[in-house]
Amino acid sequence: MSTSPRQQQVVIVTGAGSGLGRAMAVSLAAGGHRLVLAGRRAQALDETVDLVRSAGAEALAVPTDVTDTAQVERLVQACVTSYGRLDVLVNNAGAFGGGGTIDAVSDEDWEAALAVNLTGYFRCARAAWRQLVAQDPPGGRIINNGSVAAQVPRVGGVTYATTKHAITGLTKALEIDGRRVGVRCTQVDIGNAATPMTTRMQEGMPQPDGSVRPEPTFDSAHVGDFIRYVVELPLEVTFPFATIAAAGMPWLARG
C-alpha cells in the first residue's frame, strides 16, 4: 500500500456553519478537498460555502439536524450523489447544554444535550459507516470532536462533560470495529479554541477553587489545520486520540 498522503478527499463536516466547523472547512478547502457541509442554519452554511469556493475548492451545503435520522441519512446520500463516495466524516456539531451542577439540570436540558452531542454523533457515524464499508474501494475515516471536557470536566459542566466522555467510548468502539473494514476513527479533544462561543473565557471562567479567572484561547485555524492533517493521512495509519489546546489553559489539573 502507498504511504503517500490521501489527496482530494470527500469530507462531510457537521456543524459547519460557524466556529470550529467553519475553520475546519476553510483549512480542508486549502487542501483541495471536496466538502459537504452540514448544519441547521442554511444561511450560515452558504457563507461557509462561499469561503470554501473562494479558496478554490468544491462544496455542497446540506442543511441538516443531526437529531433527525432521516436528515442524517439524506446528508450522506447527498454526498454520494454529488461526489460518488465518502472518505471522511467529521463529527463536529454540538451544544453545551444546560449549565450548572446536577441539581440545576432539567430533564429537557439533559435530553437535548444527549440528542446532539451523543446520539447525533452516533447517527452520523452510523450513516457514514454504512457508506464507507459498502463503497468500492471501501474504507475511510470518522473524526470526532471530543473536547477537553472528554478528559476533565468544567465546574458546572456535568451535562457537557458526560456526553463528551461518552464520545471516547464511541471512538474506541469505532476504531476497533473498523480494523477489519478499513475504517479509522480519531477523537480530537479541543481546549479553548477561539470562537464566538468562547469569548467569555477571556473575561473569566469559574474555577474549582471558587475563583473566576480569564483563560487563554488560541486561533481556531490551528484546529482546522490539524483536522486536515488527519484527513490526509493514508489509511494504513491510525491516529485514535489527540489533544490540541491553548497553552496555559487549566485543564491538566483543574483547580
PDB file of C-alpha atoms in Angstrom:
ATOM      1  CA  MET A   1       0.000   0.000   0.000  1.00  0.00           C
ATOM      2  CA  SER A   2       1.128   3.552  -0.692  1.00  0.00           C
ATOM      3  CA  THR A   3       2.196   5.708   2.230  1.00  0.00           C
ATOM      4  CA  SER A   4       1.657   8.992   0.394  1.00  0.00           C
ATOM      5  CA  PRO A   5      -0.970  11.437   1.751  1.00  0.00           C
ATOM      6  CA  ARG A   6      -4.501  10.906   0.505  1.00  0.00           C
ATOM      7  CA  GLN A   7      -5.372  13.879  -1.692  1.00  0.00           C
ATOM      8  CA  GLN A   8      -8.732  15.398  -2.641  1.00  0.00           C
ATOM      9  CA  GLN A   9     -10.872  13.508  -0.187  1.00  0.00           C
ATOM     10  CA  VAL A  10     -14.648  13.801   0.012  1.00  0.00           C
ATOM     11  CA  VAL A  11     -15.353  15.097   3.512  1.00  0.00           C
ATOM     12  CA  ILE A  12     -18.578  15.723   5.416  1.00  0.00           C
ATOM     13  CA  VAL A  13     -18.255  18.325   8.182  1.00  0.00           C
ATOM     14  CA  THR A  14     -21.165  18.766  10.584  1.00  0.00           C
ATOM     15  CA  GLY A  15     -21.672  21.990  12.476  1.00  0.00           C
ATOM     16  CA  ALA A  16     -20.003  23.748   9.551  1.00  0.00           C
ATOM     17  CA  GLY A  17     -21.940  26.997   9.669  1.00  0.00           C
ATOM     18  CA  SER A  18     -19.694  28.704  12.204  1.00  0.00           C
ATOM     19  CA  GLY A  19     -16.888  28.331  14.724  1.00  0.00           C
ATOM     20  CA  LEU A  20     -14.717  25.253  14.578  1.00  0.00           C
ATOM     21  CA  GLY A  21     -16.697  23.672  11.756  1.00  0.00           C
ATOM     22  CA  ARG A  22     -16.107  26.681   9.538  1.00  0.00           C
ATOM     23  CA  ALA A  23     -12.406  26.718  10.451  1.00  0.00           C
ATOM     24  CA  MET A  24     -12.168  23.043   9.523  1.00  0.00           C
ATOM     25  CA  ALA A  25     -13.909  23.642   6.196  1.00  0.00           C
ATOM     26  CA  VAL A  26     -11.636  26.541   5.263  1.00  0.00           C
ATOM     27  CA  SER A  27      -8.492  24.553   6.036  1.00  0.00           C
ATOM     28  CA  LEU A  28      -9.732  21.498   4.151  1.00  0.00           C
ATOM     29  CA  ALA A  29     -10.583  23.743   1.199  1.00  0.00           C
ATOM     30  CA  ALA A  30      -6.989  24.970   1.153  1.00  0.00           C
ATOM     31  CA  GLY A  31      -6.008  21.341   0.640  1.00  0.00           C
ATOM     32  CA  GLY A  32      -8.336  20.976  -2.343  1.00  0.00           C
ATOM     33  CA  HIS A  33     -10.726  18.565  -0.655  1.00  0.00           C
ATOM     34  CA  ARG A  34     -14.354  18.309  -1.749  1.00  0.00           C
ATOM     35  CA  LEU A  35     -16.686  19.216   1.070  1.00  0.00           C
ATOM     36  CA  VAL A  36     -20.237  18.509   2.128  1.00  0.00           C
ATOM     37  CA  LEU A  37     -21.163  20.995   4.833  1.00  0.00           C
ATOM     38  CA  ALA A  38     -23.946  20.253   7.297  1.00  0.00           C
ATOM     39  CA  GLY A  39     -25.658  22.415   9.892  1.00  0.00           C
ATOM     40  CA  ARG A  40     -29.076  23.621  10.923  1.00  0.00           C
ATOM     41  CA  ARG A  41     -28.787  27.181   9.539  1.00  0.00           C
ATOM     42  CA  ALA A  42     -28.879  27.359   5.753  1.00  0.00           C
ATOM     43  CA  GLN A  43     -27.651  30.954   5.524  1.00  0.00           C
ATOM     44  CA  ALA A  44     -24.636  30.262   7.745  1.00  0.00           C
ATOM     45  CA  LEU A  45     -23.785  27.193   5.663  1.00  0.00           C
ATOM     46  CA  ASP A  46     -23.957  29.243   2.476  1.00  0.00           C
ATOM     47  CA  GLU A  47     -21.477  31.708   3.979  1.00  0.00           C
ATOM     48  CA  THR A  48     -19.071  28.854   4.675  1.00  0.00           C
ATOM     49  CA  VAL A  49     -19.574  27.535   1.142  1.00  0.00           C
ATOM     50  CA  ASP A  50     -18.579  30.954  -0.204  1.00  0.00           C
ATOM     51  CA  LEU A  51     -15.360  30.845   1.835  1.00  0.00           C
ATOM     52  CA  VAL A  52     -14.579  27.335   0.586  1.00  0.00           C
ATOM     53  CA  ARG A  53     -15.181  28.257  -3.033  1.00  0.00           C
ATOM     54  CA  SER A  54     -13.058  31.380  -2.643  1.00  0.00           C
ATOM     55  CA  ALA A  55     -10.240  29.001  -1.725  1.00  0.00           C
ATOM     56  CA  GLY A  56     -10.823  27.127  -4.995  1.00  0.00           C
ATOM     57  CA  ALA A  57     -12.484  24.018  -3.573  1.00  0.00           C
ATOM     58  CA  GLU A  58     -15.835  22.362  -4.203  1.00  0.00           C
ATOM     59  CA  ALA A  59     -18.536  22.491  -1.538  1.00  0.00           C
ATOM     60  CA  LEU A  60     -22.139  21.426  -1.131  1.00  0.00           C
ATOM     61  CA  ALA A  61     -24.363  22.785   1.651  1.00  0.00           C
ATOM     62  CA  VAL A  62     -26.878  20.328   3.099  1.00  0.00           C
ATOM     63  CA  PRO A  63     -28.956  21.805   5.940  1.00  0.00           C
ATOM     64  CA  THR A  64     -29.155  19.003   8.494  1.00  0.00           C
ATOM     65  CA  ASP A  65     -30.403  18.487  12.025  1.00  0.00           C
ATOM     66  CA  VAL A  66     -28.261  15.666  13.432  1.00  0.00           C
ATOM     67  CA  THR A  67     -31.028  14.738  15.886  1.00  0.00           C
ATOM     68  CA  ASP A  68     -33.151  13.536  12.939  1.00  0.00           C
ATOM     69  CA  THR A  69     -32.190  10.139  11.478  1.00  0.00           C
ATOM     70  CA  ALA A  70     -33.850  10.789   8.120  1.00  0.00           C
ATOM     71  CA  GLN A  71     -31.990  14.087   7.677  1.00  0.00           C
ATOM     72  CA  VAL A  72     -28.655  12.455   8.541  1.00  0.00           C
ATOM     73  CA  GLU A  73     -29.242   9.700   6.020  1.00  0.00           C
ATOM     74  CA  ARG A  74     -30.154  12.297   3.375  1.00  0.00           C
ATOM     75  CA  LEU A  75     -26.902  14.092   4.163  1.00  0.00           C
ATOM     76  CA  VAL A  76     -24.793  11.037   3.347  1.00  0.00           C
ATOM     77  CA  GLN A  77     -26.883  10.268   0.273  1.00  0.00           C
ATOM     78  CA  ALA A  78     -26.428  13.837  -0.985  1.00  0.00           C
ATOM     79  CA  CYS A  79     -22.681  13.427  -0.567  1.00  0.00           C
ATOM     80  CA  VAL A  80     -22.614  10.202  -2.575  1.00  0.00           C
ATOM     81  CA  THR A  81     -24.936  11.565  -5.246  1.00  0.00           C
ATOM     82  CA  SER A  82     -22.731  14.626  -5.752  1.00  0.00           C
ATOM     83  CA  TYR A  83     -19.259  13.123  -5.399  1.00  0.00           C
ATOM     84  CA  GLY A  84     -19.659   9.373  -5.845  1.00  0.00           C
ATOM     85  CA  ARG A  85     -18.287   8.341  -2.457  1.00  0.00           C
ATOM     86  CA  LEU A  86     -17.442   9.453   1.088  1.00  0.00           C
ATOM     87  CA  ASP A  87     -13.927   9.413   2.523  1.00  0.00           C
ATOM     88  CA  VAL A  88     -14.195  11.213   5.857  1.00  0.00           C
ATOM     89  CA  LEU A  89     -16.906  12.221   8.306  1.00  0.00           C
ATOM     90  CA  VAL A  90     -16.017  14.992  10.761  1.00  0.00           C
ATOM     91  CA  ASN A  91     -18.480  14.778  13.653  1.00  0.00           C
ATOM     92  CA  ASN A  92     -18.395  18.341  14.952  1.00  0.00           C
ATOM     93  CA  ALA A  93     -21.962  19.548  15.598  1.00  0.00           C
ATOM     94  CA  GLY A  94     -22.504  20.061  19.298  1.00  0.00           C
ATOM     95  CA  ALA A  95     -24.152  22.045  22.074  1.00  0.00           C
ATOM     96  CA  PHE A  96     -23.031  22.998  25.565  1.00  0.00           C
ATOM     97  CA  GLY A  97     -26.377  22.001  27.088  1.00  0.00           C
ATOM     98  CA  GLY A  98     -27.718  23.037  30.461  1.00  0.00           C
ATOM     99  CA  GLY A  99     -25.090  24.514  32.752  1.00  0.00           C
ATOM    100  CA  GLY A 100     -24.809  24.231  36.494  1.00  0.00           C
ATOM    101  CA  THR A 101     -24.388  21.419  38.973  1.00  0.00           C
ATOM    102  CA  ILE A 102     -26.516  18.337  38.531  1.00  0.00           C
ATOM    103  CA  ASP A 103     -29.346  19.606  40.758  1.00  0.00           C
ATOM    104  CA  ALA A 104     -29.872  22.540  38.383  1.00  0.00           C
ATOM    105  CA  VAL A 105     -30.029  20.488  35.161  1.00  0.00           C
ATOM    106  CA  SER A 106     -33.555  19.876  33.887  1.00  0.00           C
ATOM    107  CA  ASP A 107     -34.671  16.732  32.106  1.00  0.00           C
ATOM    108  CA  GLU A 108     -35.192  18.832  28.981  1.00  0.00           C
ATOM    109  CA  ASP A 109     -31.653  20.224  29.032  1.00  0.00           C
ATOM    110  CA  TRP A 110     -30.183  16.772  29.667  1.00  0.00           C
ATOM    111  CA  GLU A 111     -32.118  15.132  26.823  1.00  0.00           C
ATOM    112  CA  ALA A 112     -31.327  17.989  24.431  1.00  0.00           C
ATOM    113  CA  ALA A 113     -27.593  17.683  25.099  1.00  0.00           C
ATOM    114  CA  LEU A 114     -27.652  13.915  24.646  1.00  0.00           C
ATOM    115  CA  ALA A 115     -29.608  14.266  21.397  1.00  0.00           C
ATOM    116  CA  VAL A 116     -26.959  16.465  19.784  1.00  0.00           C
ATOM    117  CA  ASN A 117     -23.655  15.606  21.452  1.00  0.00           C
ATOM    118  CA  LEU A 118     -24.026  11.852  21.702  1.00  0.00           C
ATOM    119  CA  THR A 119     -26.947  10.465  19.713  1.00  0.00           C
ATOM    120  CA  GLY A 120     -26.245  12.934  16.897  1.00  0.00           C
ATOM    121  CA  TYR A 121     -22.675  11.661  16.683  1.00  0.00           C
ATOM    122  CA  PHE A 122     -23.954   8.082  16.708  1.00  0.00           C
ATOM    123  CA  ARG A 123     -26.432   8.756  13.907  1.00  0.00           C
ATOM    124  CA  CYS A 124     -23.864  10.458  11.701  1.00  0.00           C
ATOM    125  CA  ALA A 125     -21.233   7.797  12.360  1.00  0.00           C
ATOM    126  CA  ARG A 126     -23.704   5.010  11.601  1.00  0.00           C
ATOM    127  CA  ALA A 127     -24.797   6.536   8.299  1.00  0.00           C
ATOM    128  CA  ALA A 128     -21.189   7.235   7.308  1.00  0.00           C
ATOM    129  CA  TRP A 129     -20.027   3.746   8.336  1.00  0.00           C
ATOM    130  CA  ARG A 130     -22.621   2.068   6.139  1.00  0.00           C
ATOM    131  CA  GLN A 131     -21.371   4.036   3.152  1.00  0.00           C
ATOM    132  CA  LEU A 132     -17.672   3.592   3.960  1.00  0.00           C
ATOM    133  CA  VAL A 133     -17.881  -0.199   4.141  1.00  0.00           C
ATOM    134  CA  ALA A 134     -20.169  -0.550   1.092  1.00  0.00           C
ATOM    135  CA  GLN A 135     -18.298   1.601  -1.423  1.00  0.00           C
ATOM    136  CA  ASP A 136     -15.543   0.493  -3.791  1.00  0.00           C
ATOM    137  CA  PRO A 137     -12.820   0.801  -2.674  1.00  0.00           C
ATOM    138  CA  PRO A 138     -14.085   0.609   0.905  1.00  0.00           C
ATOM    139  CA  GLY A 139     -12.778   2.430   3.939  1.00  0.00           C
ATOM    140  CA  GLY A 140     -12.257   5.919   5.279  1.00  0.00           C
ATOM    141  CA  ARG A 141     -12.188   7.921   8.488  1.00  0.00           C
ATOM    142  CA  ILE A 142     -14.528   9.177  11.158  1.00  0.00           C
ATOM    143  CA  ILE A 143     -13.193  12.115  13.193  1.00  0.00           C
ATOM    144  CA  ASN A 144     -14.990  13.029  16.426  1.00  0.00           C
ATOM    145  CA  ASN A 145     -14.684  16.407  18.134  1.00  0.00           C
ATOM    146  CA  GLY A 146     -14.333  15.207  21.689  1.00  0.00           C
ATOM    147  CA  SER A 147     -13.349  18.382  23.591  1.00  0.00           C
ATOM    148  CA  VAL A 148     -11.018  18.617  26.580  1.00  0.00           C
ATOM    149  CA  ALA A 149     -14.233  18.071  28.567  1.00  0.00           C
ATOM    150  CA  ALA A 150     -13.934  14.429  27.490  1.00  0.00           C
ATOM    151  CA  GLN A 151     -10.933  14.270  29.821  1.00  0.00           C
ATOM    152  CA  VAL A 152     -11.590  16.828  32.571  1.00  0.00           C
ATOM    153  CA  PRO A 153     -14.981  18.426  33.375  1.00  0.00           C
ATOM    154  CA  ARG A 154     -15.506  22.128  33.889  1.00  0.00           C
ATOM    155  CA  VAL A 155     -17.144  23.481  37.008  1.00  0.00           C
ATOM    156  CA  GLY A 156     -20.890  23.271  36.448  1.00  0.00           C
ATOM    157  CA  GLY A 157     -20.467  21.284  33.238  1.00  0.00           C
ATOM    158  CA  VAL A 158     -21.910  17.902  34.186  1.00  0.00           C
ATOM    159  CA  THR A 159     -24.115  17.577  31.088  1.00  0.00           C
ATOM    160  CA  TYR A 160     -21.485  18.528  28.534  1.00  0.00           C
ATOM    161  CA  ALA A 161     -18.725  16.511  30.209  1.00  0.00           C
ATOM    162  CA  THR A 162     -20.887  13.384  30.405  1.00  0.00           C
ATOM    163  CA  THR A 163     -21.753  13.496  26.721  1.00  0.00           C
ATOM    164  CA  LYS A 164     -18.137  14.130  25.733  1.00  0.00           C
ATOM    165  CA  HIS A 165     -16.816  11.318  27.951  1.00  0.00           C
ATOM    166  CA  ALA A 166     -19.262   9.057  26.112  1.00  0.00           C
ATOM    167  CA  ILE A 167     -17.718  10.080  22.792  1.00  0.00           C
ATOM    168  CA  THR A 168     -14.478   8.465  23.964  1.00  0.00           C
ATOM    169  CA  GLY A 169     -16.283   5.141  24.211  1.00  0.00           C
ATOM    170  CA  LEU A 170     -17.803   5.635  20.772  1.00  0.00           C
ATOM    171  CA  THR A 171     -14.392   6.461  19.316  1.00  0.00           C
ATOM    172  CA  LYS A 172     -12.772   3.354  20.795  1.00  0.00           C
ATOM    173  CA  ALA A 173     -15.596   1.115  19.582  1.00  0.00           C
ATOM    174  CA  LEU A 174     -15.474   2.525  16.048  1.00  0.00           C
ATOM    175  CA  GLU A 175     -11.696   2.211  15.918  1.00  0.00           C
ATOM    176  CA  ILE A 176     -11.614  -1.449  16.966  1.00  0.00           C
ATOM    177  CA  ASP A 177     -14.590  -2.490  14.823  1.00  0.00           C
ATOM    178  CA  GLY A 178     -13.147  -0.560  11.907  1.00  0.00           C
ATOM    179  CA  ARG A 179      -9.952  -2.592  11.761  1.00  0.00           C
ATOM    180  CA  ARG A 180     -11.465  -5.339   9.646  1.00  0.00           C
ATOM    181  CA  VAL A 181     -13.243  -2.982   7.223  1.00  0.00           C
ATOM    182  CA  GLY A 182     -10.690  -0.215   6.711  1.00  0.00           C
ATOM    183  CA  VAL A 183     -12.402   2.448   8.821  1.00  0.00           C
ATOM    184  CA  ARG A 184     -10.210   4.514  11.165  1.00  0.00           C
ATOM    185  CA  CYS A 185     -11.515   6.693  13.968  1.00  0.00           C
ATOM    186  CA  THR A 186      -9.885   9.719  15.584  1.00  0.00           C
ATOM    187  CA  GLN A 187     -11.009  11.774  18.565  1.00  0.00           C
ATOM    188  CA  VAL A 188      -9.650  15.308  18.737  1.00  0.00           C
ATOM    189  CA  ASP A 189     -10.005  16.891  22.177  1.00  0.00           C
ATOM    190  CA  ILE A 190     -10.018  20.672  21.704  1.00  0.00           C
ATOM    191  CA  GLY A 191      -9.481  23.158  24.506  1.00  0.00           C
ATOM    192  CA  ASN A 192     -10.264  26.882  24.356  1.00  0.00           C
ATOM    193  CA  ALA A 193     -10.140  27.416  20.599  1.00  0.00           C
ATOM    194  CA  ALA A 194     -11.224  30.992  19.901  1.00  0.00           C
ATOM    195  CA  THR A 195     -14.776  31.074  18.514  1.00  0.00           C
ATOM    196  CA  PRO A 196     -17.822  33.267  19.223  1.00  0.00           C
ATOM    197  CA  MET A 197     -18.837  30.684  21.843  1.00  0.00           C
ATOM    198  CA  THR A 198     -15.574  31.025  23.804  1.00  0.00           C
ATOM    199  CA  THR A 199     -15.195  34.807  24.032  1.00  0.00           C
ATOM    200  CA  ARG A 200     -16.278  34.727  27.687  1.00  0.00           C
ATOM    201  CA  MET A 201     -13.200  32.665  28.539  1.00  0.00           C
ATOM    202  CA  GLN A 202     -11.061  35.775  28.194  1.00  0.00           C
ATOM    203  CA  GLU A 203     -13.363  37.605  30.612  1.00  0.00           C
ATOM    204  CA  GLY A 204     -13.277  34.956  33.309  1.00  0.00           C
ATOM    205  CA  MET A 205     -14.316  31.346  33.898  1.00  0.00           C
ATOM    206  CA  PRO A 206     -15.281  29.710  37.215  1.00  0.00           C
ATOM    207  CA  GLN A 207     -12.515  27.531  38.648  1.00  0.00           C
ATOM    208  CA  PRO A 208     -12.810  24.586  41.067  1.00  0.00           C
ATOM    209  CA  ASP A 209     -11.329  26.643  43.907  1.00  0.00           C
ATOM    210  CA  GLY A 210     -14.207  29.116  43.638  1.00  0.00           C
ATOM    211  CA  SER A 211     -12.287  31.839  41.835  1.00  0.00           C
ATOM    212  CA  VAL A 212     -13.121  33.311  38.434  1.00  0.00           C
ATOM    213  CA  ARG A 213     -10.125  33.766  36.147  1.00  0.00           C
ATOM    214  CA  PRO A 214      -9.539  34.534  32.467  1.00  0.00           C
ATOM    215  CA  GLU A 215      -8.307  31.609  30.389  1.00  0.00           C
ATOM    216  CA  PRO A 216      -6.129  31.757  27.266  1.00  0.00           C
ATOM    217  CA  THR A 217      -7.526  30.858  23.851  1.00  0.00           C
ATOM    218  CA  PHE A 218      -5.887  30.064  20.526  1.00  0.00           C
ATOM    219  CA  ASP A 219      -6.685  30.625  16.860  1.00  0.00           C
ATOM    220  CA  SER A 220      -9.230  28.044  15.687  1.00  0.00           C
ATOM    221  CA  ALA A 221      -7.427  27.908  12.322  1.00  0.00           C
ATOM    222  CA  HIS A 222      -4.921  25.591  14.015  1.00  0.00           C
ATOM    223  CA  VAL A 223      -7.751  23.130  14.695  1.00  0.00           C
ATOM    224  CA  GLY A 224      -8.666  23.226  11.030  1.00  0.00           C
ATOM    225  CA  ASP A 225      -5.078  22.578  10.028  1.00  0.00           C
ATOM    226  CA  PHE A 226      -4.875  19.606  12.387  1.00  0.00           C
ATOM    227  CA  ILE A 227      -8.091  18.120  11.011  1.00  0.00           C
ATOM    228  CA  ARG A 228      -6.686  18.486   7.513  1.00  0.00           C
ATOM    229  CA  TYR A 229      -3.534  16.646   8.607  1.00  0.00           C
ATOM    230  CA  VAL A 230      -5.583  13.707   9.878  1.00  0.00           C
ATOM    231  CA  VAL A 231      -7.789  13.687   6.773  1.00  0.00           C
ATOM    232  CA  GLU A 232      -4.708  13.400   4.566  1.00  0.00           C
ATOM    233  CA  LEU A 233      -3.115  10.507   6.448  1.00  0.00           C
ATOM    234  CA  PRO A 234      -3.020   7.222   4.495  1.00  0.00           C
ATOM    235  CA  LEU A 235      -5.409   4.592   5.813  1.00  0.00           C
ATOM    236  CA  GLU A 236      -2.579   2.342   6.967  1.00  0.00           C
ATOM    237  CA  VAL A 237      -2.051   4.967   9.680  1.00  0.00           C
ATOM    238  CA  THR A 238      -4.454   5.353  12.584  1.00  0.00           C
ATOM    239  CA  PHE A 239      -4.473   8.293  14.994  1.00  0.00           C
ATOM    240  CA  PRO A 240      -7.006   7.389  17.702  1.00  0.00           C
ATOM    241  CA  PHE A 241      -6.582  10.320  20.097  1.00  0.00           C
ATOM    242  CA  ALA A 242      -5.125  13.818  20.060  1.00  0.00           C
ATOM    243  CA  THR A 243      -5.424  16.954  22.193  1.00  0.00           C
ATOM    244  CA  ILE A 244      -4.978  20.486  20.885  1.00  0.00           C
ATOM    245  CA  ALA A 245      -5.399  23.269  23.411  1.00  0.00           C
ATOM    246  CA  ALA A 246      -4.401  26.799  24.335  1.00  0.00           C
ATOM    247  CA  ALA A 247      -1.035  26.749  26.074  1.00  0.00           C
ATOM    248  CA  GLY A 248      -1.524  27.539  29.742  1.00  0.00           C
ATOM    249  CA  MET A 249      -5.207  26.682  29.989  1.00  0.00           C
ATOM    250  CA  PRO A 250      -6.017  24.927  33.299  1.00  0.00           C
ATOM    251  CA  TRP A 251      -7.023  21.507  32.052  1.00  0.00           C
ATOM    252  CA  LEU A 252      -4.271  19.073  33.111  1.00  0.00           C
ATOM    253  CA  ALA A 253      -5.245  19.809  36.710  1.00  0.00           C
ATOM    254  CA  ARG A 254      -8.320  21.956  37.056  1.00  0.00           C
ATOM    255  CA  GLY A 255      -8.277  23.538  40.493  1.00  0.00           C
TER     256      GLY A 255
END
